[in-house]
mmCIF file of C-alpha atoms in Angstrom:
data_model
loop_
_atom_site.group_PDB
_atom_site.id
_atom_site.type_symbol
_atom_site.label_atom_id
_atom_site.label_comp_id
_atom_site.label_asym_id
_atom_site.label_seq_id
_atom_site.Cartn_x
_atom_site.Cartn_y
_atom_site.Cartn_z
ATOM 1 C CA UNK A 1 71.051 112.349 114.075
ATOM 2 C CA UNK A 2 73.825 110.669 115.892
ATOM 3 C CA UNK A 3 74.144 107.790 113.174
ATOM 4 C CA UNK A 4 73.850 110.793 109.937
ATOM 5 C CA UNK A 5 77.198 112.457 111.864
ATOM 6 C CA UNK A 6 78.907 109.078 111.801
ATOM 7 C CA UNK A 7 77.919 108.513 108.444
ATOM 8 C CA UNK A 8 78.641 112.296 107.602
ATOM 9 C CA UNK A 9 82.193 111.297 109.287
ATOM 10 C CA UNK A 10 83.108 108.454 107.412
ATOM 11 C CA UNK A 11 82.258 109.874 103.835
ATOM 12 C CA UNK A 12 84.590 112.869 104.840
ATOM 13 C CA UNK A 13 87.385 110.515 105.634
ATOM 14 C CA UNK A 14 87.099 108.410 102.738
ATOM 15 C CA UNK A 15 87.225 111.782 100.458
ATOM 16 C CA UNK A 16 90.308 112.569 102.233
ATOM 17 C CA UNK A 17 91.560 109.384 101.817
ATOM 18 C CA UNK A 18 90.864 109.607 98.231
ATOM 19 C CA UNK A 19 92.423 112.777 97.039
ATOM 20 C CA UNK A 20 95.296 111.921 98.846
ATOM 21 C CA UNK A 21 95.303 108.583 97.089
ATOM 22 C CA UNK A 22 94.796 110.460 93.880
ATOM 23 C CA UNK A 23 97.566 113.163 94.672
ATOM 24 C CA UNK A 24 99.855 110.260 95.060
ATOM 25 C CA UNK A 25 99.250 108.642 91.937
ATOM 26 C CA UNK A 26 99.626 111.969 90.039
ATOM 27 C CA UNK A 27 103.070 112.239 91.377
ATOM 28 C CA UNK A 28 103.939 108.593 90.606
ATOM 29 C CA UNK A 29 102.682 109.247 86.931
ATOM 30 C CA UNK A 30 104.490 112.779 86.749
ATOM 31 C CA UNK A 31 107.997 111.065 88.115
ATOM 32 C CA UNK A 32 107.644 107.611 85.558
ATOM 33 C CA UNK A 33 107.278 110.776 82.789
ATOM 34 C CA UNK A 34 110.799 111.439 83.519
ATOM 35 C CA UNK A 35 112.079 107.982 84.427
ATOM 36 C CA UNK A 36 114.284 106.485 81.633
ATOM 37 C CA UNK A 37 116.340 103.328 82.777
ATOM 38 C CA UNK A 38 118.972 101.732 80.224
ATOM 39 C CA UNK A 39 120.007 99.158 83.335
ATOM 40 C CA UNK A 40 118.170 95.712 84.322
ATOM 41 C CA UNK A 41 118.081 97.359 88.471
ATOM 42 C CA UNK A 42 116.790 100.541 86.430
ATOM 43 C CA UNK A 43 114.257 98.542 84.338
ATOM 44 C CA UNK A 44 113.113 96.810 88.229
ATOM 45 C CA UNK A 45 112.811 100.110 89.419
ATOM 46 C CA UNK A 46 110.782 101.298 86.608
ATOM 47 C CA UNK A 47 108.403 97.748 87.539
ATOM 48 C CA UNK A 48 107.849 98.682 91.283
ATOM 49 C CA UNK A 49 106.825 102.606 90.128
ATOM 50 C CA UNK A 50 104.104 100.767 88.052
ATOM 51 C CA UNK A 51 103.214 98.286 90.620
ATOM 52 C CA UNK A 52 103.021 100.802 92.978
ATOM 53 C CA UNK A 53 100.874 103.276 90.301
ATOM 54 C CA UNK A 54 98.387 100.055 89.556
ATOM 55 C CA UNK A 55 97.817 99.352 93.771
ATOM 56 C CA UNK A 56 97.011 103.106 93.858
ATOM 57 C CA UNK A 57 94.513 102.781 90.863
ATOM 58 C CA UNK A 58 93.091 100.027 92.688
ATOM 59 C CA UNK A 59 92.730 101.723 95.797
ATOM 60 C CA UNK A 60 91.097 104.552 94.365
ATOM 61 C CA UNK A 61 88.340 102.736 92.497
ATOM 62 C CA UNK A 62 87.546 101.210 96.237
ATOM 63 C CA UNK A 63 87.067 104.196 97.348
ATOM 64 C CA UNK A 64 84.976 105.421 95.065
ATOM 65 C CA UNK A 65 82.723 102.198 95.555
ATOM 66 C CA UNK A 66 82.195 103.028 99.210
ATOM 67 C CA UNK A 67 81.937 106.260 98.831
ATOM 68 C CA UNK A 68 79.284 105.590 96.082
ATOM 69 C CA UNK A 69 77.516 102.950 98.596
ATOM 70 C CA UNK A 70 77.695 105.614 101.725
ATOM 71 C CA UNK A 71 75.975 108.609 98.860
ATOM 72 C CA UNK A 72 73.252 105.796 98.373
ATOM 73 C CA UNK A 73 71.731 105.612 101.405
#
């Protein structure tokens, strides 16, 4: 019983984890929509948004996969 509540625990905190992951990387994508640089600082800019995006996409699809593994048990 005790270990199901830890388990329960941890899946709730990676689905918060994860929409808030998500929530981020909506926002990133909605700003880069508007983002137009004509400059070489705003083209670096522009780089780091997308860096930023791709770590987020990364993140996400991590914690999916635990969240798939704790569902599986």
């Amino acid at each position: 019983a005790q270990l199901d509540l830890r388990v329960v625990g941890i899946h709730e905190r990676l689905a918060r984890a994860l929409e808030a992951r998500r929530a981020e990387l909506r926002t990133y994508e909605n700003n880069l929509g508007f983002l137009s640089f004509k400059s070489k600082s705003g083209d670096s800019m522009l780089k780091e948004f997308e860096r930023k995006a791709e770590r987020l996409r990364a993140d996400i699809a991590e914690l999916e996969q635990k969240i798939r593994q704790i569902d599986a048990q």
